[in-house]
Short mmCIF file of C-alpha atoms and ligand atoms in Angstrom, two decimals:
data_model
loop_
_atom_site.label_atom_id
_atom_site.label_comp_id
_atom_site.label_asym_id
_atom_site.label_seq_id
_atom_site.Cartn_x
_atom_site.Cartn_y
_atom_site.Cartn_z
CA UNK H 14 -34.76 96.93 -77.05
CA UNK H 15 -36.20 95.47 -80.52
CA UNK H 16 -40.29 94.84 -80.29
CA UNK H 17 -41.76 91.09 -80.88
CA UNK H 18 -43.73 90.71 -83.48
CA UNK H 19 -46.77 88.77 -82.88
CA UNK H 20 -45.63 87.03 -86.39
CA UNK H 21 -43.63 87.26 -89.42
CA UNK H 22 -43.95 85.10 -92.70
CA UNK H 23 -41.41 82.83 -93.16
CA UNK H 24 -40.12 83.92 -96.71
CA UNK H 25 -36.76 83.34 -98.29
CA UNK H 26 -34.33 83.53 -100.94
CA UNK H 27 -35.69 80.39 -102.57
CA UNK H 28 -39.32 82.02 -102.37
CA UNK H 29 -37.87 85.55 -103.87
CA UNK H 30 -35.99 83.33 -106.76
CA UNK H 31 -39.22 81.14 -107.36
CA UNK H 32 -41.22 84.53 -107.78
CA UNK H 33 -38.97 85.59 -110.48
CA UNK H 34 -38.46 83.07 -112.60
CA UNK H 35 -42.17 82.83 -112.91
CA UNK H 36 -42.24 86.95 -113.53
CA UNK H 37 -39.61 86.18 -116.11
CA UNK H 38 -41.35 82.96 -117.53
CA UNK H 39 -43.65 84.91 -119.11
CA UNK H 40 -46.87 83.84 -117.55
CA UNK H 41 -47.73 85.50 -114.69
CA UNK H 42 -51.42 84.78 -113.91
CA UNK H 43 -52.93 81.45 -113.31
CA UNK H 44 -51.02 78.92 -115.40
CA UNK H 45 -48.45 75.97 -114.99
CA UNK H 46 -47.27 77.04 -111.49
CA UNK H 47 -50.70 76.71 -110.14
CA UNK H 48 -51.21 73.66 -111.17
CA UNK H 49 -47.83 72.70 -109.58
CA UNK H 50 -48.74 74.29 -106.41
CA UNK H 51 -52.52 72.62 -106.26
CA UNK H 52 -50.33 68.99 -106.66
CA UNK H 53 -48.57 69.71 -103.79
CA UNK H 54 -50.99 70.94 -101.29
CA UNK H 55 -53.40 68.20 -102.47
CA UNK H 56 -50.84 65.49 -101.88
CA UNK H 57 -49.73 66.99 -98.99
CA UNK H 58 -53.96 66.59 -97.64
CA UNK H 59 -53.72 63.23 -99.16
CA UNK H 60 -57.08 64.85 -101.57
CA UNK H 61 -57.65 63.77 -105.00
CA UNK H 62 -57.86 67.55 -105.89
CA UNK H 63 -56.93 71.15 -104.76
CA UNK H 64 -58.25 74.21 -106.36
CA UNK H 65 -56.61 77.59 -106.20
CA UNK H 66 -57.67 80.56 -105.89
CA UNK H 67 -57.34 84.49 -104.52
CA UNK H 68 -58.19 83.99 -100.41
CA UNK H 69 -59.64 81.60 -98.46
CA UNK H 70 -62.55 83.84 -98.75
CA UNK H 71 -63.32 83.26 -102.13
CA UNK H 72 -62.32 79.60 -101.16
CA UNK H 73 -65.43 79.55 -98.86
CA UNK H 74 -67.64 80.97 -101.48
CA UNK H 75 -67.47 79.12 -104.28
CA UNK H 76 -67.38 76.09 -102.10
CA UNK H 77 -70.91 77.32 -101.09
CA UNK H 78 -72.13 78.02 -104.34
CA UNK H 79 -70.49 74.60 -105.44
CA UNK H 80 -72.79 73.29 -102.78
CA UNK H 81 -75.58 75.09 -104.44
CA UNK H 82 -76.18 76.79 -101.09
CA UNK H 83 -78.14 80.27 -102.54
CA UNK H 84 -80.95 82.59 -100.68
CA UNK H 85 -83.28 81.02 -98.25
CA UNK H 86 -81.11 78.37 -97.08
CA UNK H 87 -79.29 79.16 -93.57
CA UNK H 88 -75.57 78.34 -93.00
CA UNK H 89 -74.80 77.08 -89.42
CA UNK H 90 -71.63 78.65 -88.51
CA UNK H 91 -69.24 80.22 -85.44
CA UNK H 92 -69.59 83.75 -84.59
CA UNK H 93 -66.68 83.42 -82.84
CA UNK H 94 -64.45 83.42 -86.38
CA UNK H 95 -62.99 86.08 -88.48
CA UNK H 96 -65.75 87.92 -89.85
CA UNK H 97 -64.73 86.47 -93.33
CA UNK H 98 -66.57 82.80 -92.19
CA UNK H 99 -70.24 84.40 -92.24
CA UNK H 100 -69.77 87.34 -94.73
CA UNK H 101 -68.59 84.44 -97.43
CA UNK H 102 -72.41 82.55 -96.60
CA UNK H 103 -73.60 86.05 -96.80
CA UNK H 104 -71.81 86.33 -100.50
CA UNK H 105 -73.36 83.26 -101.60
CA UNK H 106 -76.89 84.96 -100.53
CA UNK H 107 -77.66 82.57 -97.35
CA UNK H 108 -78.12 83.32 -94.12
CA UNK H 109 -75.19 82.53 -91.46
CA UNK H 110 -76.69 81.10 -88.16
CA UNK H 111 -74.36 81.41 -85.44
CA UNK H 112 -74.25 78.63 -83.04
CA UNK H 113 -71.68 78.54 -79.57
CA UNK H 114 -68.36 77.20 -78.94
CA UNK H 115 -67.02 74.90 -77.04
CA UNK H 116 -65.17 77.50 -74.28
CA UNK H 117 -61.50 75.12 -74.24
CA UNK H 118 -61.29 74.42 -77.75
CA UNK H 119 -62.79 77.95 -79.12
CA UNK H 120 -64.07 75.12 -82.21
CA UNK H 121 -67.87 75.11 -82.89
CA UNK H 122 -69.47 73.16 -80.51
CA UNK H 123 -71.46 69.89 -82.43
CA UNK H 124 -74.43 69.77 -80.10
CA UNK H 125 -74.95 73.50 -80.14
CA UNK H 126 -74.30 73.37 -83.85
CA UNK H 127 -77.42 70.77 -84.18
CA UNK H 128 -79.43 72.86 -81.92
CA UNK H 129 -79.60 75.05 -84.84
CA UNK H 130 -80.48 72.93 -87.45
CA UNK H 131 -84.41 74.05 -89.21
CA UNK H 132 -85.75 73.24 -91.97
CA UNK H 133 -83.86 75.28 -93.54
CA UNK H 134 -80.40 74.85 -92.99
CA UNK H 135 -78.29 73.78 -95.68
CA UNK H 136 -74.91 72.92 -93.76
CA UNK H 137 -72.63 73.62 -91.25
CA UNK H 138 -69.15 75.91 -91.61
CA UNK H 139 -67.00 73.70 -89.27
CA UNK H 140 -64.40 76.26 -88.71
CA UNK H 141 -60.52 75.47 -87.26
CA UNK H 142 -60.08 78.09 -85.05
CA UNK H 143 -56.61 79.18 -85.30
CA UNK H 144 -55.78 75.94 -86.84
CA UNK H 145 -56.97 73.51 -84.35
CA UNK H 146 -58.83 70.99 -85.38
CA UNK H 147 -62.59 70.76 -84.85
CA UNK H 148 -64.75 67.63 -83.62
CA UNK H 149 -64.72 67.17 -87.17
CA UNK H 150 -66.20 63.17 -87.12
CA UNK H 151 -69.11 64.09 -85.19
CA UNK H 152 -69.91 66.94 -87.65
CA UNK H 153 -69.95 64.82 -89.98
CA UNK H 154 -72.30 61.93 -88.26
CA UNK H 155 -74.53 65.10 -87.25
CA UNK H 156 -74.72 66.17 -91.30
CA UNK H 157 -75.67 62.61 -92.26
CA UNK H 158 -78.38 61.97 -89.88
CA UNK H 159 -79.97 65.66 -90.39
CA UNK H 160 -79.60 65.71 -93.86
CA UNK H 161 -77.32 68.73 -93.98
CA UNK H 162 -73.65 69.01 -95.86
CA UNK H 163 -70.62 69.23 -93.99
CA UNK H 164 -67.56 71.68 -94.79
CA UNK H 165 -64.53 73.08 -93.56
CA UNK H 166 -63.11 76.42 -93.09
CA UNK H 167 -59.55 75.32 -92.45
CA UNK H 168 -58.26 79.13 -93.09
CA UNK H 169 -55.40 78.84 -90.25
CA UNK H 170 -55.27 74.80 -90.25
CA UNK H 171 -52.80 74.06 -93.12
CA UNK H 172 -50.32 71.50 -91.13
CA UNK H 173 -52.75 70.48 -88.85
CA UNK H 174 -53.80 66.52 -88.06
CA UNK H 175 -57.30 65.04 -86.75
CA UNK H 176 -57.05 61.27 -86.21
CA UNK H 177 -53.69 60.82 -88.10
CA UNK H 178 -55.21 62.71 -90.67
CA UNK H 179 -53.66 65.89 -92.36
CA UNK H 180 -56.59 68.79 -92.47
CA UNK H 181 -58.09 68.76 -95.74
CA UNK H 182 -60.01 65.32 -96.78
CA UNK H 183 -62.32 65.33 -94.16
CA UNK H 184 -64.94 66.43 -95.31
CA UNK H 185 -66.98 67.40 -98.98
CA UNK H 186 -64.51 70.56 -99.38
CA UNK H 187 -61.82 72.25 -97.24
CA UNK H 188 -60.67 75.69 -97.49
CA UNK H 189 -57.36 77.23 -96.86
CA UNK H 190 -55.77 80.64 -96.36
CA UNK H 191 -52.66 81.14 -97.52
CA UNK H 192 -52.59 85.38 -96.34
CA UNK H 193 -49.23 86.07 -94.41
CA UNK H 194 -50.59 85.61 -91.26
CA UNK H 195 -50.97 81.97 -91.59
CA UNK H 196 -48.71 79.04 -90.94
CA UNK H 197 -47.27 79.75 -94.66
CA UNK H 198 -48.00 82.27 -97.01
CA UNK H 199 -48.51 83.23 -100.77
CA UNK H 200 -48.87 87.18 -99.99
CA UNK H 201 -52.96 86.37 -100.55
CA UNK H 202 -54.35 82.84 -101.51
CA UNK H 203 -56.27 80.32 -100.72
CA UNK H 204 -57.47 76.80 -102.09
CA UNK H 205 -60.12 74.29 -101.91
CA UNK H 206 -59.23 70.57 -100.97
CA UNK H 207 -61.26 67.97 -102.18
CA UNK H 208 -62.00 64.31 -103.07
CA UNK H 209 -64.76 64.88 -105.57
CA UNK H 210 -64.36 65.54 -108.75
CA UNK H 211 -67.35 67.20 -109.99
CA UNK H 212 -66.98 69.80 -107.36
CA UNK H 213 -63.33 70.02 -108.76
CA UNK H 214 -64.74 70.89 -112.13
CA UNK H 215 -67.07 73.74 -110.79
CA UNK H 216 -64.61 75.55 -108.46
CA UNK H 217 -62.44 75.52 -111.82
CA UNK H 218 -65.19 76.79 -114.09
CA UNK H 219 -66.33 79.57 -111.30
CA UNK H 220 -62.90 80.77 -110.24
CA UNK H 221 -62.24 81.74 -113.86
CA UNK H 222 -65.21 83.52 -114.99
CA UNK H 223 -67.59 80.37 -115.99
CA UNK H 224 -64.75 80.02 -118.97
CA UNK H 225 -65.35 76.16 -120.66
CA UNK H 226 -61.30 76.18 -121.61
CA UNK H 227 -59.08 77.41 -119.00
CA UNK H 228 -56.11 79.98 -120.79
CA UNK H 229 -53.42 76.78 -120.58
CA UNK H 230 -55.15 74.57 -122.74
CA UNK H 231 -56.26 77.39 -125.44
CA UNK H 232 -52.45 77.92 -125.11
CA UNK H 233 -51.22 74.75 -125.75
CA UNK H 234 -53.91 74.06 -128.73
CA UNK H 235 -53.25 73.45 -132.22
CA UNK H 236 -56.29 74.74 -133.20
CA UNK H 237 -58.23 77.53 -132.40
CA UNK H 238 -60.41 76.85 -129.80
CA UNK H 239 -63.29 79.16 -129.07
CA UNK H 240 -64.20 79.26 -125.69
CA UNK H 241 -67.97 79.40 -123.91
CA UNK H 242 -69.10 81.07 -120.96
CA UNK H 243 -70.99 78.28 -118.90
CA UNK H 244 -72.11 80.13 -115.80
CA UNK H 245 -71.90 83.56 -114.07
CA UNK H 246 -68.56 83.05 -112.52
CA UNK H 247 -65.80 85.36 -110.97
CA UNK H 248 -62.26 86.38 -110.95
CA UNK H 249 -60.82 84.62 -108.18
CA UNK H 250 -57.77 83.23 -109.97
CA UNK H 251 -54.40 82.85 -108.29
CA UNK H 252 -51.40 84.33 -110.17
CA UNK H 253 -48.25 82.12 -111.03
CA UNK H 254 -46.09 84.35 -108.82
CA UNK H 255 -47.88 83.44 -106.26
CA UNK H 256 -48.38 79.43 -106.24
CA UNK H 257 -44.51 80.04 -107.35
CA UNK H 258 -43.66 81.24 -103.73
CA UNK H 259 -46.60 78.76 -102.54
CA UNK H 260 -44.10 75.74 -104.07
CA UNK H 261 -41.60 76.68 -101.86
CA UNK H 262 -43.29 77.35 -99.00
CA UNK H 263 -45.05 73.79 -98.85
CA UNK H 264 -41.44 72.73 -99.32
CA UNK H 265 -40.51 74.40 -95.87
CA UNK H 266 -44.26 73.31 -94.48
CA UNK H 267 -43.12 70.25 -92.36
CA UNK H 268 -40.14 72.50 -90.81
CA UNK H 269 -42.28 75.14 -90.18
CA UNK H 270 -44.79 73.46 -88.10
CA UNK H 271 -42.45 71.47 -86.10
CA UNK H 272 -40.99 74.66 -84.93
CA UNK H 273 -43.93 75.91 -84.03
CA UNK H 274 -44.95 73.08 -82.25
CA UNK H 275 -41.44 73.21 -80.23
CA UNK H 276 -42.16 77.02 -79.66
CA UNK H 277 -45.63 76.29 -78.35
CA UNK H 278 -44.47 73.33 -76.05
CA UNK H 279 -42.20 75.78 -74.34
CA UNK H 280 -45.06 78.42 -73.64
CA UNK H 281 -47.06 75.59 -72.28
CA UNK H 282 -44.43 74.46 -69.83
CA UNK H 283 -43.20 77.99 -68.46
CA UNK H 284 -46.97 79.45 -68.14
CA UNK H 285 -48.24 75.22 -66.53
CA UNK H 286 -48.01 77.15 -62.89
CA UNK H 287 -48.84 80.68 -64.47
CA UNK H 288 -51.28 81.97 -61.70
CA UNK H 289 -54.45 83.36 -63.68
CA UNK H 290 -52.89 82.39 -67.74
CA UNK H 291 -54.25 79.31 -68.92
CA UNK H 292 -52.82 77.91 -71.96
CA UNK H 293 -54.61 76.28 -74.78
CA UNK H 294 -56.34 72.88 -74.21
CA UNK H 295 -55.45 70.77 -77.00
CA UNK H 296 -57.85 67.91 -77.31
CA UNK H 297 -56.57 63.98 -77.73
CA UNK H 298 -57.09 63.10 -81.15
CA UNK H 299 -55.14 66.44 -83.07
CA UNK H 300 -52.37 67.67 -84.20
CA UNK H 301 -51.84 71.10 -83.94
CA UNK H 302 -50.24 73.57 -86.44
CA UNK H 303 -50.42 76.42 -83.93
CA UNK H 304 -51.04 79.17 -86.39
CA UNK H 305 -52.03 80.96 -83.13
CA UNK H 306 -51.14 80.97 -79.40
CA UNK H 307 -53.26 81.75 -77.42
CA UNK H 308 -54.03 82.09 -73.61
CA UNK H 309 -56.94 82.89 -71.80
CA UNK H 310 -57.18 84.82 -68.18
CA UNK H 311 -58.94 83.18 -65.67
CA UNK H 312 -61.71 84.61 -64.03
CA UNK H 313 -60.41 85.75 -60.89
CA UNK H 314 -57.21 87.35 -62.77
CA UNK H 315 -56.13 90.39 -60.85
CA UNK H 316 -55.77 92.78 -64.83
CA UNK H 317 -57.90 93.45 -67.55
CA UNK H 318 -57.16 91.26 -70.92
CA UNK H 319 -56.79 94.25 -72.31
CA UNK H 320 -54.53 96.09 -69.48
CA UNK H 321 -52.44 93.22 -70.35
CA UNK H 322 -52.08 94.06 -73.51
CA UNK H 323 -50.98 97.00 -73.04
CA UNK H 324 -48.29 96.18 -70.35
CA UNK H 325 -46.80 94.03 -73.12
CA UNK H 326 -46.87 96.45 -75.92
CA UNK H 327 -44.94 99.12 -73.76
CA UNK H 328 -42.43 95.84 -73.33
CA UNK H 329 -42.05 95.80 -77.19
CA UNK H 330 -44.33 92.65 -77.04
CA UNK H 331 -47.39 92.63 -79.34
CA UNK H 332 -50.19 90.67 -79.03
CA UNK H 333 -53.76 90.27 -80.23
CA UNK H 334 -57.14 89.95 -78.96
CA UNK H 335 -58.83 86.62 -78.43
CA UNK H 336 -60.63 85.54 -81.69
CA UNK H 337 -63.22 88.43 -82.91
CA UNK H 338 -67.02 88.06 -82.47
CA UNK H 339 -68.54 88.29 -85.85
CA UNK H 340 -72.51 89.21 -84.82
CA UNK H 341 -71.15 91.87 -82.47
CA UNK H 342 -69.86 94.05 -85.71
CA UNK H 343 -72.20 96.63 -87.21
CA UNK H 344 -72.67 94.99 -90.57
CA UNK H 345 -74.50 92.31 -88.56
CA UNK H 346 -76.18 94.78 -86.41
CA UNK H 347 -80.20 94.17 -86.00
CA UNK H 348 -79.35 90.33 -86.76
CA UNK H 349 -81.99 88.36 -84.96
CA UNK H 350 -79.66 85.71 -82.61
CA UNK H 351 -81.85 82.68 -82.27
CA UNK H 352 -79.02 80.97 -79.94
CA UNK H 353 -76.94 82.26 -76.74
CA UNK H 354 -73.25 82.71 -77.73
CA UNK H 355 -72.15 82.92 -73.67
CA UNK H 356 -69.04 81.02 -74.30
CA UNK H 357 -68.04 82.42 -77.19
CA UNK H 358 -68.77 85.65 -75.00
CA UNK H 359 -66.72 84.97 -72.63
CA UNK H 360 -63.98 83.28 -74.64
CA UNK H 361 -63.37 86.13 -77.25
CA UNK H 362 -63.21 88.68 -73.74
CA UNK H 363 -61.12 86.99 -71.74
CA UNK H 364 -58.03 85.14 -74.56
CA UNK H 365 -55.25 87.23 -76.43
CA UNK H 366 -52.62 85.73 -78.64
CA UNK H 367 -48.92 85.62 -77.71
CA UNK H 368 -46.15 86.12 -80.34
CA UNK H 369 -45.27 83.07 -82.24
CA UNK H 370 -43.70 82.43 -85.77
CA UNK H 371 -41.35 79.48 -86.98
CA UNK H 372 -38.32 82.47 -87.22
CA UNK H 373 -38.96 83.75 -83.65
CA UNK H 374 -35.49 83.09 -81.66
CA UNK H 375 -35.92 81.30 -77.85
CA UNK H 376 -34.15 84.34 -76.76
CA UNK H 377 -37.03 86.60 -77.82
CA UNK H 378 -39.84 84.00 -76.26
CA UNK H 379 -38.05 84.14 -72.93
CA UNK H 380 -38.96 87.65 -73.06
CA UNK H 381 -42.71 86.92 -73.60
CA UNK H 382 -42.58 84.49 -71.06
CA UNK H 383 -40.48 86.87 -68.34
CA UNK H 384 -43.13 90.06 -69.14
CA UNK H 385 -45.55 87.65 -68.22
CA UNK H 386 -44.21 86.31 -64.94
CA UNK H 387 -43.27 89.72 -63.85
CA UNK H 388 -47.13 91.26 -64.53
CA UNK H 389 -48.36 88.33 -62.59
CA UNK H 390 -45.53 88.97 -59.19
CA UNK H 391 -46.56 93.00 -59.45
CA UNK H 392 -50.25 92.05 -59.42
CA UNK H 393 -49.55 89.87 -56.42
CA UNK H 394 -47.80 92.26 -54.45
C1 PLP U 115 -61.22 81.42 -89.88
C2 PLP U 115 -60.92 82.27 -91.07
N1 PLP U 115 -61.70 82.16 -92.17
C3 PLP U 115 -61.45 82.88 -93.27
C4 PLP U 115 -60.39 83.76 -93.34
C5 PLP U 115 -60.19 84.57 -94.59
O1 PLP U 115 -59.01 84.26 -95.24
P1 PLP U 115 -58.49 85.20 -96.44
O2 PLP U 115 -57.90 86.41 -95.82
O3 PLP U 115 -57.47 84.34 -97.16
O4 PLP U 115 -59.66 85.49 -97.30
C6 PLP U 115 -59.54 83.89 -92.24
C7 PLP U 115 -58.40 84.82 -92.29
O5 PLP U 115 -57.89 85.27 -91.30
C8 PLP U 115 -59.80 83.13 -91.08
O6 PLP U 115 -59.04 83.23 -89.98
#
């Protein structure tokens, strides 16, 4: 019997050919393909700009430093996130301050968010957890009346709608992941989406080493052009190779979602009447990508999350574990927690992800969704 993946990029001849030509173009780092790739995702987002660059981690930190956010400010965030959400406020030299989730949505809860606004915080890391969209509006109404900026880590959301709206221009900056485990992929990547172009001009400038005249222009010049060294910056540049196969994978973008979404509506009808599997609560006003299934066990559930797990991997199934808690991981250890995380507890304990990916064949979901009827008739007799 062949084993389920719990995902697979979707990759293809035409990403394969794209990533040659630009290996046999001659220019391999960041160059002309970037820039082709940065007009599509930013029209895509319906943004005036996207900048690329090497993850959505470095995404998230220069957006910070873009914000000017530095040491002593605090950075309200979700603890329930991959651990790359704080550690990139921790990069910029801030302090993350991790506020609760809402328990349905697994998205940072507003009023828990504004609970822990001091002094000193400088804004809130709105977070789409595995691409669904956050209360992003009321963020936003909560940043103007506290005085504190509002931005997005969109890592998983690429594909993903709130109010009619593709992720992206919400807020001051989004960030994107582009690593193979998301919706689509450019091996590593990321990018920054954004309407403003000052902060367009300093993600540039600090993604290439604080360099005054990026490599095309000196390129293209007819004169020599000497260039300057404006502010400490970093190499977080994305190669052409990759934005090549990051062309042609926001080609396939539309496609890819709506098989997702067709995947994900047939989980949520066979595991409706599941006895202790809830499927995920998808709120009125978004569009979901799902980058991520996930379920959560009720309370009362007769197995272990992670028993469950297990029974699935010796069915050739794999899953995942609920989204990690960051504050729980040693290099937060001795943290002081100035707010109760109980749902994002409880959440991150009691949810596991379920195999899904735009390739996966109906055949090989009826097997997910068999393994998990069966588990639920043995418990019950
Ligand atoms: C919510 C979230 N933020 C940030 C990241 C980091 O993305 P990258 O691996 O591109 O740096 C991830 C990746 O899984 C993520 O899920």
């Amino acid at each position: 019997m062949q084993s389920i993946p719990i995902t697979r990029p979707d990759l293809g001849t035409e990403e394969a050919l794209a990533a040659q030509q630009a290996i046999l173009s001659g220019w391999v780092t960041q160059g002309p393909k970037v820039a082709e790739f940065e007009r599509a995702v930013a029209d895509y987002c319906g943004t005036a700009h996207a900048v690329a660059v090497s993850s959505c981690t470095a995404a998230l930190h220069l957006s910070l430093l873009t914000l000017d956010v530095g040491p002593g400010d605090e950075v309200i965030c979700p603890s329930m996130s991959f651990i790359a959400t704080a550690n990139a406020i921790r990069h910029a030299g801030a302090t993350p301050v991790f506020a609760d989730v809402n328990p349905q949505t697994y998205n940072l809860d507003p009023d828990a968010a504004e609970a822990a606004v001091t002094p000193r915080t400088k804004a809130i890391l709105v977070v789409h957890q595995i691409g669904l969209p956050a209360e992003i509006d009321r963020f936003l109404e909560i940043g103007r009346r506290r005085g504190v900026r509002i931005l997005e880590d969109a890592a998983c959301a690429i594909g993903s709608r709130y109010k009619d709206r593709p992720i992206g221009g919400h807020s001051e900056m989004a960030c994107f992941s582009f690593h193979p485990r998301k919706v689509i992929t450019t091996g590593e990547g990321g990018i920054v989406t954004t309407n403003n172009a000052r902060y367009a001009e300093r993600l540039r400038l600090l993604r290439q080493h604080g360099m005054s005249v990026p490599d095309t222009v000196r390129h293209n010049a007819r004169q020599v052009i000497i260039e300057e060294y404006l502010c400490l910056g970093y190499n977080y540049r994305m190669t052409d190779i990759q934005a090549a196969v990051g062309v042609e994978q926001m080609k396939k973008l539309p496609a890819i979602v709506a098989r997702r979404q067709q995947l994900a509506e047939r989980y949520n009808q066979a595991l409706a009447d599941h006895p202790w599997l809830r499927p995920p609560h998808i709120p009125a006003d978004v569009e979901f990508n799902y980058q991520s299934y996930a379920v959560q066990l009720t309370t009362d559930a007769p197995i272990s999350r992670n028993d469950l797990m297990q029974h699935l991997l010796e069915s050739g199934i794999a899953t995942r574990r609920g989204i990690m808690l960051s504050h729980t991981e040693p290099t937060y250890s001795g943290r002081i927690l100035p707010h109760d995380l109980n749902h994002s507890t409880e959440a991150s304990a009691r949810s596991l992800l379920l195999p899904l990916h735009a390739s996966m064949a109906n055949e090989q979901q009826e097997r997910v969704i068999e393994s998990l009827r069966s588990v639920a008739c043995e418990q019950l007799s």
